[in-house]
mmCIF file of C-alpha atoms and ligand atoms in Angstrom:
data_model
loop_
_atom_site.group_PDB
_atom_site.id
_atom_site.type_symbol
_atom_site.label_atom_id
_atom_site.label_comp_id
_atom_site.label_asym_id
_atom_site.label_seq_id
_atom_site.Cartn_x
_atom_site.Cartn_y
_atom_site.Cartn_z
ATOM 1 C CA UNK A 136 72.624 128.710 78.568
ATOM 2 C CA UNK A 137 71.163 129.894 75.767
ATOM 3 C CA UNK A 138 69.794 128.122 72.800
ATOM 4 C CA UNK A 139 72.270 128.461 70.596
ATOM 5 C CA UNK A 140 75.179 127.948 73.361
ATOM 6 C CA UNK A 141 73.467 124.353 74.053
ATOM 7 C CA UNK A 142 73.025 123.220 70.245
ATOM 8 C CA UNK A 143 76.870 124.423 70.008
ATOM 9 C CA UNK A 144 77.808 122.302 73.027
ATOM 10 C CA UNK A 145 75.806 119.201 72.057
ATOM 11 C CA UNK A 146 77.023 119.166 68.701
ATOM 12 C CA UNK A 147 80.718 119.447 70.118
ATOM 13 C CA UNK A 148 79.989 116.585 72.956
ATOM 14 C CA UNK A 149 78.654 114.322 69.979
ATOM 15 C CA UNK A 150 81.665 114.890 68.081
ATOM 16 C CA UNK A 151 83.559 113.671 71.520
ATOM 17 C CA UNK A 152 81.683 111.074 71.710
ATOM 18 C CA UNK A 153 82.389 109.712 68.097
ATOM 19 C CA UNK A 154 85.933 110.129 68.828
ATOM 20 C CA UNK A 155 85.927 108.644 72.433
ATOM 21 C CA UNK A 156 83.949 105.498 70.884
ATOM 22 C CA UNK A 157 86.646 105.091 67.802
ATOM 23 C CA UNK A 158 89.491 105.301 70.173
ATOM 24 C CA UNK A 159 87.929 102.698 72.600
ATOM 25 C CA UNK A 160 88.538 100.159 69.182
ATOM 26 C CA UNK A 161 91.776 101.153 69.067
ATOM 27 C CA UNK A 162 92.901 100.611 72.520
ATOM 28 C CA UNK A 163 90.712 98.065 73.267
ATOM 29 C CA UNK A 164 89.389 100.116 76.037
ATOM 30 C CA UNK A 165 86.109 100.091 78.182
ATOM 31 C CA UNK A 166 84.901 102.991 80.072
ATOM 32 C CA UNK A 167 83.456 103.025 83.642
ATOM 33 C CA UNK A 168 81.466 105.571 85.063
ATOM 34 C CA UNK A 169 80.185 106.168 88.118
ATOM 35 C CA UNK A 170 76.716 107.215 88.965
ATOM 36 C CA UNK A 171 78.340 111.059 90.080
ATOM 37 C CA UNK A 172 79.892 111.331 87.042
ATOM 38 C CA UNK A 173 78.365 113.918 84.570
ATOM 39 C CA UNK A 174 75.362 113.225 82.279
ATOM 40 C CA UNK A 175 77.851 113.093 78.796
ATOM 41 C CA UNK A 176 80.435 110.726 80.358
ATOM 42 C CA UNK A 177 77.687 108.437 81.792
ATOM 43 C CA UNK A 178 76.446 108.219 78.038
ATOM 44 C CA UNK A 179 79.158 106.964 76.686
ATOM 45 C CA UNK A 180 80.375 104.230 79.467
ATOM 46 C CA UNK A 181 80.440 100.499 78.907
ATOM 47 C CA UNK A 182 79.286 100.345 82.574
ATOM 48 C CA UNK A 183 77.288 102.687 84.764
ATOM 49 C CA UNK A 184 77.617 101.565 88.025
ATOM 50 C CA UNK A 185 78.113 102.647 92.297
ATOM 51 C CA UNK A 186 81.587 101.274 93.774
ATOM 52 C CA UNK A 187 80.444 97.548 94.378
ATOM 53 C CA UNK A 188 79.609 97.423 90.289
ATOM 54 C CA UNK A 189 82.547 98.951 89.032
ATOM 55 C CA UNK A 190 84.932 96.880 91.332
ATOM 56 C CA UNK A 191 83.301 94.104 90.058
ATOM 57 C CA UNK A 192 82.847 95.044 86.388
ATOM 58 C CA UNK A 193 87.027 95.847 86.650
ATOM 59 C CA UNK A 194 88.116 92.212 88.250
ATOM 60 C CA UNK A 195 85.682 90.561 85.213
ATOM 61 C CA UNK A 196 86.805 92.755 82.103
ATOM 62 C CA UNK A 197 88.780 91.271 78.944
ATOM 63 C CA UNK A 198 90.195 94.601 77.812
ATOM 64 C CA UNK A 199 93.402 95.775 77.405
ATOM 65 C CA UNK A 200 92.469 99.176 78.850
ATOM 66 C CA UNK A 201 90.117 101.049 81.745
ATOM 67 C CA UNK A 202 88.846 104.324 81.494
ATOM 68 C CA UNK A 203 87.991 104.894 84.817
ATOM 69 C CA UNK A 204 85.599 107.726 85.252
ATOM 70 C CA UNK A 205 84.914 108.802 89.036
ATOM 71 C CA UNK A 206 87.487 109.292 91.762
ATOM 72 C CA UNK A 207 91.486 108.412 92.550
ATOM 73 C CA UNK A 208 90.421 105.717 94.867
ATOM 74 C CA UNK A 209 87.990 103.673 92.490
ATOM 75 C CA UNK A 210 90.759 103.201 89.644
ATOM 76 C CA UNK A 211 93.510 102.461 92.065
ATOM 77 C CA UNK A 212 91.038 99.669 92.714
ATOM 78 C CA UNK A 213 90.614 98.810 89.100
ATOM 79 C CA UNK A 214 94.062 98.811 88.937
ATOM 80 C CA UNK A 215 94.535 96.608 92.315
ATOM 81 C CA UNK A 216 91.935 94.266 91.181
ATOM 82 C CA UNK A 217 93.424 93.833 87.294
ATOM 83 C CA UNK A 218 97.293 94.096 88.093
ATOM 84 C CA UNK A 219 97.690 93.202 84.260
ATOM 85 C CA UNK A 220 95.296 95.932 82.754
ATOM 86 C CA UNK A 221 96.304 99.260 81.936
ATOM 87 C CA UNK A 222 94.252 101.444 84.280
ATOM 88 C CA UNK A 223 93.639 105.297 82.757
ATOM 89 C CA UNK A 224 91.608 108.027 84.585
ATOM 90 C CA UNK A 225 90.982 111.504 82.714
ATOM 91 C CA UNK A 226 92.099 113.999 85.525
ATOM 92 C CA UNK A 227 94.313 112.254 88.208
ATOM 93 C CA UNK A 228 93.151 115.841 90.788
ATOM 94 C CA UNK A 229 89.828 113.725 91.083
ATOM 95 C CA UNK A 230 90.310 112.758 94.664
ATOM 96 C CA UNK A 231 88.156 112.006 97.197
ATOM 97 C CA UNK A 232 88.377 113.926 100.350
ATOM 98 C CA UNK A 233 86.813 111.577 102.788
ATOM 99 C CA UNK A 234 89.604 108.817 101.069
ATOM 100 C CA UNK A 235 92.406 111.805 102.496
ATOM 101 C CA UNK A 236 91.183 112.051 106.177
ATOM 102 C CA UNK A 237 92.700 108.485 107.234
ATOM 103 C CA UNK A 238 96.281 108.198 107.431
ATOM 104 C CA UNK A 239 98.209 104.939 107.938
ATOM 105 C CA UNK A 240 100.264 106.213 110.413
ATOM 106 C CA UNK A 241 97.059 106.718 112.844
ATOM 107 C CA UNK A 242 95.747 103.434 111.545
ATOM 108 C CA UNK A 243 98.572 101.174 113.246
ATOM 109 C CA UNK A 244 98.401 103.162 116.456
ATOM 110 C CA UNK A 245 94.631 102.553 116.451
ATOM 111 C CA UNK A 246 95.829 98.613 115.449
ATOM 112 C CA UNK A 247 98.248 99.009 118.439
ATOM 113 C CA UNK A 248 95.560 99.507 120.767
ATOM 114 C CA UNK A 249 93.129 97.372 119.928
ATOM 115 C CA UNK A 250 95.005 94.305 118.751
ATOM 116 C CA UNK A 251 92.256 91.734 118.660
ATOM 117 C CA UNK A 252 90.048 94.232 116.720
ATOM 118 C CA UNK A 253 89.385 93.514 112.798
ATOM 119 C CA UNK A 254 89.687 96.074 110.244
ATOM 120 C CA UNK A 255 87.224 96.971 107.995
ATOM 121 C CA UNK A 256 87.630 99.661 105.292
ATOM 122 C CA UNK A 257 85.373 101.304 103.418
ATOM 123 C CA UNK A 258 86.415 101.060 99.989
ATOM 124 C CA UNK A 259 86.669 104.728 99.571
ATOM 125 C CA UNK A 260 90.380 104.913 101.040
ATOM 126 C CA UNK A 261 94.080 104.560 99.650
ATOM 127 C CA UNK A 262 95.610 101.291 98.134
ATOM 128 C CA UNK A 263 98.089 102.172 101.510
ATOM 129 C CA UNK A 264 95.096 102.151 103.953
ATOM 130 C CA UNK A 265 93.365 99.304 102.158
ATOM 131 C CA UNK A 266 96.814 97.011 102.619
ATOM 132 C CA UNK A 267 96.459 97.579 106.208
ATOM 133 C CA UNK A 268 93.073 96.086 106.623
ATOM 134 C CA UNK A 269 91.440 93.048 106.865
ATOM 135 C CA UNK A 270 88.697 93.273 104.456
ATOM 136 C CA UNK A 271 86.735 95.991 102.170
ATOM 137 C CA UNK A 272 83.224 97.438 102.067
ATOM 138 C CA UNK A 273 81.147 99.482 99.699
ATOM 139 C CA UNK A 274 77.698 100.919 100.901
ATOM 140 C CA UNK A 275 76.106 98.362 98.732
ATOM 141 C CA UNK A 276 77.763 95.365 101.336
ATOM 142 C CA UNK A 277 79.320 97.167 104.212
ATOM 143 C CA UNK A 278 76.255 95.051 106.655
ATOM 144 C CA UNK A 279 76.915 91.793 105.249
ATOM 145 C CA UNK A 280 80.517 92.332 105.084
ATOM 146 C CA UNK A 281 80.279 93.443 109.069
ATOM 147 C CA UNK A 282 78.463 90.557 109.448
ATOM 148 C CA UNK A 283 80.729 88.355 108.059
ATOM 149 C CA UNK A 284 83.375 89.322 110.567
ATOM 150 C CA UNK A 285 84.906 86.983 112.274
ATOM 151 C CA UNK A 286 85.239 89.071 115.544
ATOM 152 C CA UNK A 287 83.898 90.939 118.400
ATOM 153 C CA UNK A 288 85.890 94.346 117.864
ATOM 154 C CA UNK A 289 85.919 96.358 114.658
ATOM 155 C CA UNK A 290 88.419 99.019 113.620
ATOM 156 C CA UNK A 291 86.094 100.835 110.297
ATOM 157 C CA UNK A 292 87.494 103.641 108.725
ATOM 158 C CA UNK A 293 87.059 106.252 107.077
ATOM 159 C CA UNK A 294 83.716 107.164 107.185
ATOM 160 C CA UNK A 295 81.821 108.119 110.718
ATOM 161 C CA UNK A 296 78.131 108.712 109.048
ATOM 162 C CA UNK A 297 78.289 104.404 106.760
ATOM 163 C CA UNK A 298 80.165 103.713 110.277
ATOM 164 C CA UNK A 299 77.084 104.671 112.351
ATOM 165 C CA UNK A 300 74.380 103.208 110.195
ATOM 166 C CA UNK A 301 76.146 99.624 109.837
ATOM 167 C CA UNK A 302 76.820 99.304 113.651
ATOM 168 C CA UNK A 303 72.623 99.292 113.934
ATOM 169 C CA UNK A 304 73.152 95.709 112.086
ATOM 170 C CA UNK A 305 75.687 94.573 114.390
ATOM 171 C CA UNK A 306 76.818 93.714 118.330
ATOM 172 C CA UNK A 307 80.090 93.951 117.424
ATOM 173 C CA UNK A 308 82.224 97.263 119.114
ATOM 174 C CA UNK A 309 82.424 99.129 116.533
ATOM 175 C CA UNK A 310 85.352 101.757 116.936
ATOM 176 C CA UNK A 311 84.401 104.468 114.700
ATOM 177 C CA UNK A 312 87.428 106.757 112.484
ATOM 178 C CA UNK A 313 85.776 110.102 112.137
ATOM 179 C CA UNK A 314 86.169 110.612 108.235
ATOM 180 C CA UNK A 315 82.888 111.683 106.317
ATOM 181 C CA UNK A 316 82.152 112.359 102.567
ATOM 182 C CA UNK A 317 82.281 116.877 102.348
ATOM 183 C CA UNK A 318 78.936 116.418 100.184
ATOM 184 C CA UNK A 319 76.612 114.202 101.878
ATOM 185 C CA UNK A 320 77.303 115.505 104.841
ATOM 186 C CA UNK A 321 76.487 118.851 103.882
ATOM 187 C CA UNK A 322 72.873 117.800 104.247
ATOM 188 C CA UNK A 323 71.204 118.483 106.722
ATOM 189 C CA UNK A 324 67.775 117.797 108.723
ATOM 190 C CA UNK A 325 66.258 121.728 107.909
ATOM 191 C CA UNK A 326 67.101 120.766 104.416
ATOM 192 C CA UNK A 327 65.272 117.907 103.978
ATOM 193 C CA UNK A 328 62.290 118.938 106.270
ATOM 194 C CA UNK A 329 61.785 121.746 103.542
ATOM 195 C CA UNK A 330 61.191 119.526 100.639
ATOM 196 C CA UNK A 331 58.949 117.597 102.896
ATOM 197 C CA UNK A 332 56.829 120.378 103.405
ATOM 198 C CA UNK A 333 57.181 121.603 99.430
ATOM 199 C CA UNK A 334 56.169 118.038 98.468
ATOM 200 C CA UNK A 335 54.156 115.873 100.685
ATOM 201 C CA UNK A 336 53.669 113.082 98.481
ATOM 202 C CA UNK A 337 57.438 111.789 98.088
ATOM 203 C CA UNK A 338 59.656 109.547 99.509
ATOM 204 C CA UNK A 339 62.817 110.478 101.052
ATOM 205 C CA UNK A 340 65.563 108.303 99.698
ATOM 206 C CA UNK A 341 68.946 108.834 101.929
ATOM 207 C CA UNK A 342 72.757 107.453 101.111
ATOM 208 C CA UNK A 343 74.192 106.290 104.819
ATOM 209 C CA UNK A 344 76.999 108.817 103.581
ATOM 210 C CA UNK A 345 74.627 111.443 105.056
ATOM 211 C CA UNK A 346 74.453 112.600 108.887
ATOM 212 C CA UNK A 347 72.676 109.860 111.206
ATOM 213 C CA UNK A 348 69.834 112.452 112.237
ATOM 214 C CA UNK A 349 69.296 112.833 108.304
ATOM 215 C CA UNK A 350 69.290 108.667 107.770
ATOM 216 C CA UNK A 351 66.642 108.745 109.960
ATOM 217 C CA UNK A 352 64.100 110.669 108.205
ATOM 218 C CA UNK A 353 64.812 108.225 105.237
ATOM 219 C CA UNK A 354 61.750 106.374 103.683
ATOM 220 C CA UNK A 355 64.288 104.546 101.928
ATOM 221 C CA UNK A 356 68.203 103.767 102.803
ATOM 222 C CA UNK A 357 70.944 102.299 100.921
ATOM 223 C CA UNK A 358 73.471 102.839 98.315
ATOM 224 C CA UNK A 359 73.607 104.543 94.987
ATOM 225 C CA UNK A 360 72.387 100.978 92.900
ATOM 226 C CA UNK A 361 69.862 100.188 95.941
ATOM 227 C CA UNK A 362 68.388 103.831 95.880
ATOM 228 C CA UNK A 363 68.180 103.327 91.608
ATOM 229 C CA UNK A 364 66.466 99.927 92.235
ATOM 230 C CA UNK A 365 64.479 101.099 94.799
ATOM 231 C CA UNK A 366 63.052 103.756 92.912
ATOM 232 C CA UNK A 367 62.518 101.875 89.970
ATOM 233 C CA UNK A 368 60.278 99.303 91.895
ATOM 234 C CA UNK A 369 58.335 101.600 94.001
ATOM 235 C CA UNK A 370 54.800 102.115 93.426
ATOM 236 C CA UNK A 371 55.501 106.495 94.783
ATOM 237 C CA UNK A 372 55.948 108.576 92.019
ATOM 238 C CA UNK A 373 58.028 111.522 93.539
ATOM 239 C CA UNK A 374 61.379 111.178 95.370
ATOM 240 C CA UNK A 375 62.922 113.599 97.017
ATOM 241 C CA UNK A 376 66.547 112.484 97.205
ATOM 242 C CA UNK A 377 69.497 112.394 99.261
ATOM 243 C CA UNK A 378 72.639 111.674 97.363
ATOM 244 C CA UNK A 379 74.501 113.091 95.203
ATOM 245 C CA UNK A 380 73.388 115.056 91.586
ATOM 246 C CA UNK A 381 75.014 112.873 89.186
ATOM 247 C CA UNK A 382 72.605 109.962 90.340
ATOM 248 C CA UNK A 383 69.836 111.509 88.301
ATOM 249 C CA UNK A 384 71.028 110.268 84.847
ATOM 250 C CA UNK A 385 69.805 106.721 86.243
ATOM 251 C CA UNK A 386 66.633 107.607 88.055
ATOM 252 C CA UNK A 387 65.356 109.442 85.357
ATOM 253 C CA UNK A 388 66.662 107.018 82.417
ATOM 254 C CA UNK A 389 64.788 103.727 84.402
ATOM 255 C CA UNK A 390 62.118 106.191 86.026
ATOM 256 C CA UNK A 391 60.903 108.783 83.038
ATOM 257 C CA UNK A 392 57.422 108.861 84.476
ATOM 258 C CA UNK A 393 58.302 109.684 87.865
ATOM 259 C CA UNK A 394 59.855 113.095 89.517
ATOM 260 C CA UNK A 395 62.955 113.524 91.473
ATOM 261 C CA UNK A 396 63.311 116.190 93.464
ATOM 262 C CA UNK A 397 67.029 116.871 94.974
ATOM 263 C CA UNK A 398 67.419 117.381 98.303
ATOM 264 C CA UNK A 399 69.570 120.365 98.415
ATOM 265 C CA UNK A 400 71.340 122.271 95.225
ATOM 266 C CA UNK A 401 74.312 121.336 97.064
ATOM 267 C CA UNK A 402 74.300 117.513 96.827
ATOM 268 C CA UNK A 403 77.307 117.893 93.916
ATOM 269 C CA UNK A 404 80.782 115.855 94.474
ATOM 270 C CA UNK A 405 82.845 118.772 93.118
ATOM 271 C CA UNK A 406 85.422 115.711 92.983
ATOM 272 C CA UNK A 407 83.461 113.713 90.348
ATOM 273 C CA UNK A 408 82.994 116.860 88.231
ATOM 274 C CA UNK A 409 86.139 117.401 87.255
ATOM 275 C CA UNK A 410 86.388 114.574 84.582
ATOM 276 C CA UNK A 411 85.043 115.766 80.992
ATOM 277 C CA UNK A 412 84.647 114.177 77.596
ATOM 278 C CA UNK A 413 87.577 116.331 76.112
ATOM 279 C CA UNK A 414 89.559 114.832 79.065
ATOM 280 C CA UNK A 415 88.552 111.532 78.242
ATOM 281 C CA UNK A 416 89.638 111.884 74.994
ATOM 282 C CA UNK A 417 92.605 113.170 75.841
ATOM 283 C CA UNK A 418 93.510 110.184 78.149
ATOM 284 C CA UNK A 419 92.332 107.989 75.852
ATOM 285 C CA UNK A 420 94.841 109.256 73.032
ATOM 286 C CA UNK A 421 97.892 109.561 75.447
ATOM 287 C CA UNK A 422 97.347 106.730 77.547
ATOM 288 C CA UNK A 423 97.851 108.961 80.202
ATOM 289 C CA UNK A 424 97.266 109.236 83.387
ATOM 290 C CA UNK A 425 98.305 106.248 84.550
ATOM 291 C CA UNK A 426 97.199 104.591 87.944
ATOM 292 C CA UNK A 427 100.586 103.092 89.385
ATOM 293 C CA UNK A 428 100.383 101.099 92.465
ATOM 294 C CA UNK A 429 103.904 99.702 94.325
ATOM 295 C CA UNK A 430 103.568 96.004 93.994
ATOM 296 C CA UNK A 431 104.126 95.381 97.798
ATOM 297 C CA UNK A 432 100.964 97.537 98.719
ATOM 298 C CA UNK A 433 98.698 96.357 95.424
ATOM 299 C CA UNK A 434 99.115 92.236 96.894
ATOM 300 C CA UNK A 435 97.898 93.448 100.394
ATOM 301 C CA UNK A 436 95.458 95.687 99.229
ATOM 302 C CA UNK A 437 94.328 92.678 96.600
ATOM 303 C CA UNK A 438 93.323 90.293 99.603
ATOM 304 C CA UNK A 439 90.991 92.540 101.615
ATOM 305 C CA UNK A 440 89.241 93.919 97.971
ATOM 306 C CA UNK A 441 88.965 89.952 96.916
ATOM 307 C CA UNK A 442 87.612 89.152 100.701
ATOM 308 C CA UNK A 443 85.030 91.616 99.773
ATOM 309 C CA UNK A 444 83.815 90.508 96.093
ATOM 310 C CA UNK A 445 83.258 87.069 98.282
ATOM 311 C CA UNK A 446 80.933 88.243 100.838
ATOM 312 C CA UNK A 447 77.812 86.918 99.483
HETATM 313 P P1 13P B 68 78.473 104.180 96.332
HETATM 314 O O1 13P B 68 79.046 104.188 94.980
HETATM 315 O O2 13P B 68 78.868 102.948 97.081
HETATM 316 O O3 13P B 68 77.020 104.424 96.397
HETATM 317 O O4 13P B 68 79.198 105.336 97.193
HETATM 318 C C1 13P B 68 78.964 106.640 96.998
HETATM 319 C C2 13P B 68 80.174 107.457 96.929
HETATM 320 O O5 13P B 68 80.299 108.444 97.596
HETATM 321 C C3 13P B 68 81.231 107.115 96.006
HETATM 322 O O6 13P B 68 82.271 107.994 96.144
HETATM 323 FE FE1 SF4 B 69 84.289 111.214 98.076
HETATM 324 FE FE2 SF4 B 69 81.878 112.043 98.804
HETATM 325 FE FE3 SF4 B 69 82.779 112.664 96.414
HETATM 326 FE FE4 SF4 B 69 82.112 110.139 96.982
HETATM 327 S S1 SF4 B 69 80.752 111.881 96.887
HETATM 328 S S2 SF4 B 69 83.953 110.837 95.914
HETATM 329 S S3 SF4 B 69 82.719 110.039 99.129
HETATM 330 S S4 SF4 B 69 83.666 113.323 98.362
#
């Protein structure tokens, strides 16, 4: 963009931003973002935060209103979490694709056939899938919370690649749904052997999202608020990382002395980009749209989220 295009668009996101921050008063609202979300929208959140953060930050909040900024499946957790709270995301086609490749249908026959087997859910998934399991994960917990199990078989859905990694922590059988996330997986060894080669001196930091053959070239492996901390701490000054774009906003804010190098262009949830400050204005002023969850599924869904914010 050109000069002149960027002071225009800055001086139209801070005029946003003044109105996003004078409609939060009014509605008593608080915004969470997720670390994928764009730059603009993670400046103006109450909380920054990867899935385990947000959950919690949603079960803990006094206000009247959530602005949930990142996929379908993290406010339909806010909203599972705080029944009583009015739950508001800015574009309700933010979906997650990886959360659409279990169905509950397939679920209970996999149940069927393995009836002593635990289910275990990574927490990107459906309020439907999530009432039909036993207890939650995030990447931040998913090997305690395997390790908490109590028993020798686990069902884990939906995601193949987290699935992999955690059963290295485990004996339990682990029987694996084949789900993964469209962008991490997209990465692959060639990709990341390039930047080694273009810059010797980093670190590879890898999300377990990503292909098992790419997990193992990691340096460093662990969720979106483990990568941040992890980065933070190190003595390295150059990264090379493997998760997605949006995670840069934090690395660089706690990090501004150290480089961060992308693994691939292509690590961008197109999902997560949708959202926008005009839409989060928008939502804010109409209130709409509204994460609705049937009752019956919310209370099921409620026990294996709360099982999961009490896995120390
Ligand atoms: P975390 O927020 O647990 O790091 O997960 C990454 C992700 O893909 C969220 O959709
Ligand atoms: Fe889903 Fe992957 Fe996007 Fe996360 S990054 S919302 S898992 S598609």
């Amino acid at each position: 963009m050109e000069a002149l295009a960027l002071e225009r668009k800055a001086e139209q996101n801070r005029e946003l931003k003044e109105r996003i921050v004078q409609l939060k008063k009014e509605r008593n609202a608080i915004i969470l973002a997720h670390y994928y979300q764009r730059d603009e929208i993670q400046e103006v959140a109450d909380f920054r935060g990867d899935s385990f953060l947000l959950a919690q930050k949603a079960a803990q909040t006094d206000a009247d209103v959530i602005v949930f900024c990142g996929v379908h499946f993290m406010g339909e957790s806010a909203k599972i979490l705080a029944p009583n709270k009015t739950v508001i995301i800015p574009d309700e086609r933010a979906g997650c694709p990886m959360a659409d490749m279990v169905n509950v249908e397939g679920l209970k026959a996999l149940k069927k056939r393995h009836p002593n087997a635990k289910v275990v859910t990574y927490i990107n998934s459906s309020a439907e899938i999530k009432a039909e399991t036993d207890i939650c994960c995030t990447s931040a917990n998913a090997v305690k919370v395997i390790q908490s199990v109590d028993a020798d078989e686990i069902i884990w859905v939906p995601d193949k690649n987290l699935g992999d990694y955690v059963s290295k922590f485990t004996d339990k059988k682990m029987i694996i749904w084949e789900g993964y996330c469209n962008t991490h997986d997209m990465l692959t060894v060639k990709d990341v052997m390039e930047m080694k080669a273009q810059h010797p001196n980093a670190q590879f930091v890898v999300h377990p999202e990503c292909r098992p053959e790419v997990v193992k070239l990691g340096d460093f492996v662990g969720s979106t608020t483990a990568i941040i901390k992890y980065c933070k701490e190190s003595d390295c000054r150059e990264f090379i990382v493997g998760t997605e774009d949006g995670t840069g906003f934090q690395l660089r804010k706690d990090s501004p002395d150290k480089t961060f190098h992308f693994a691939t262009k292509f690590l961008v949830c197109p999902n997560m980009k949708v959202n926008n400050l005009k839409k989060v204005v928008k939502c804010l002023e109409t209130m709409q749209p509204q994460i609705y969850v049937p009752p019956q599924v919310a209370e099921k869904a409620r026990l294996s989220l709360e099982r999961m914010l009490q896995v120390k």
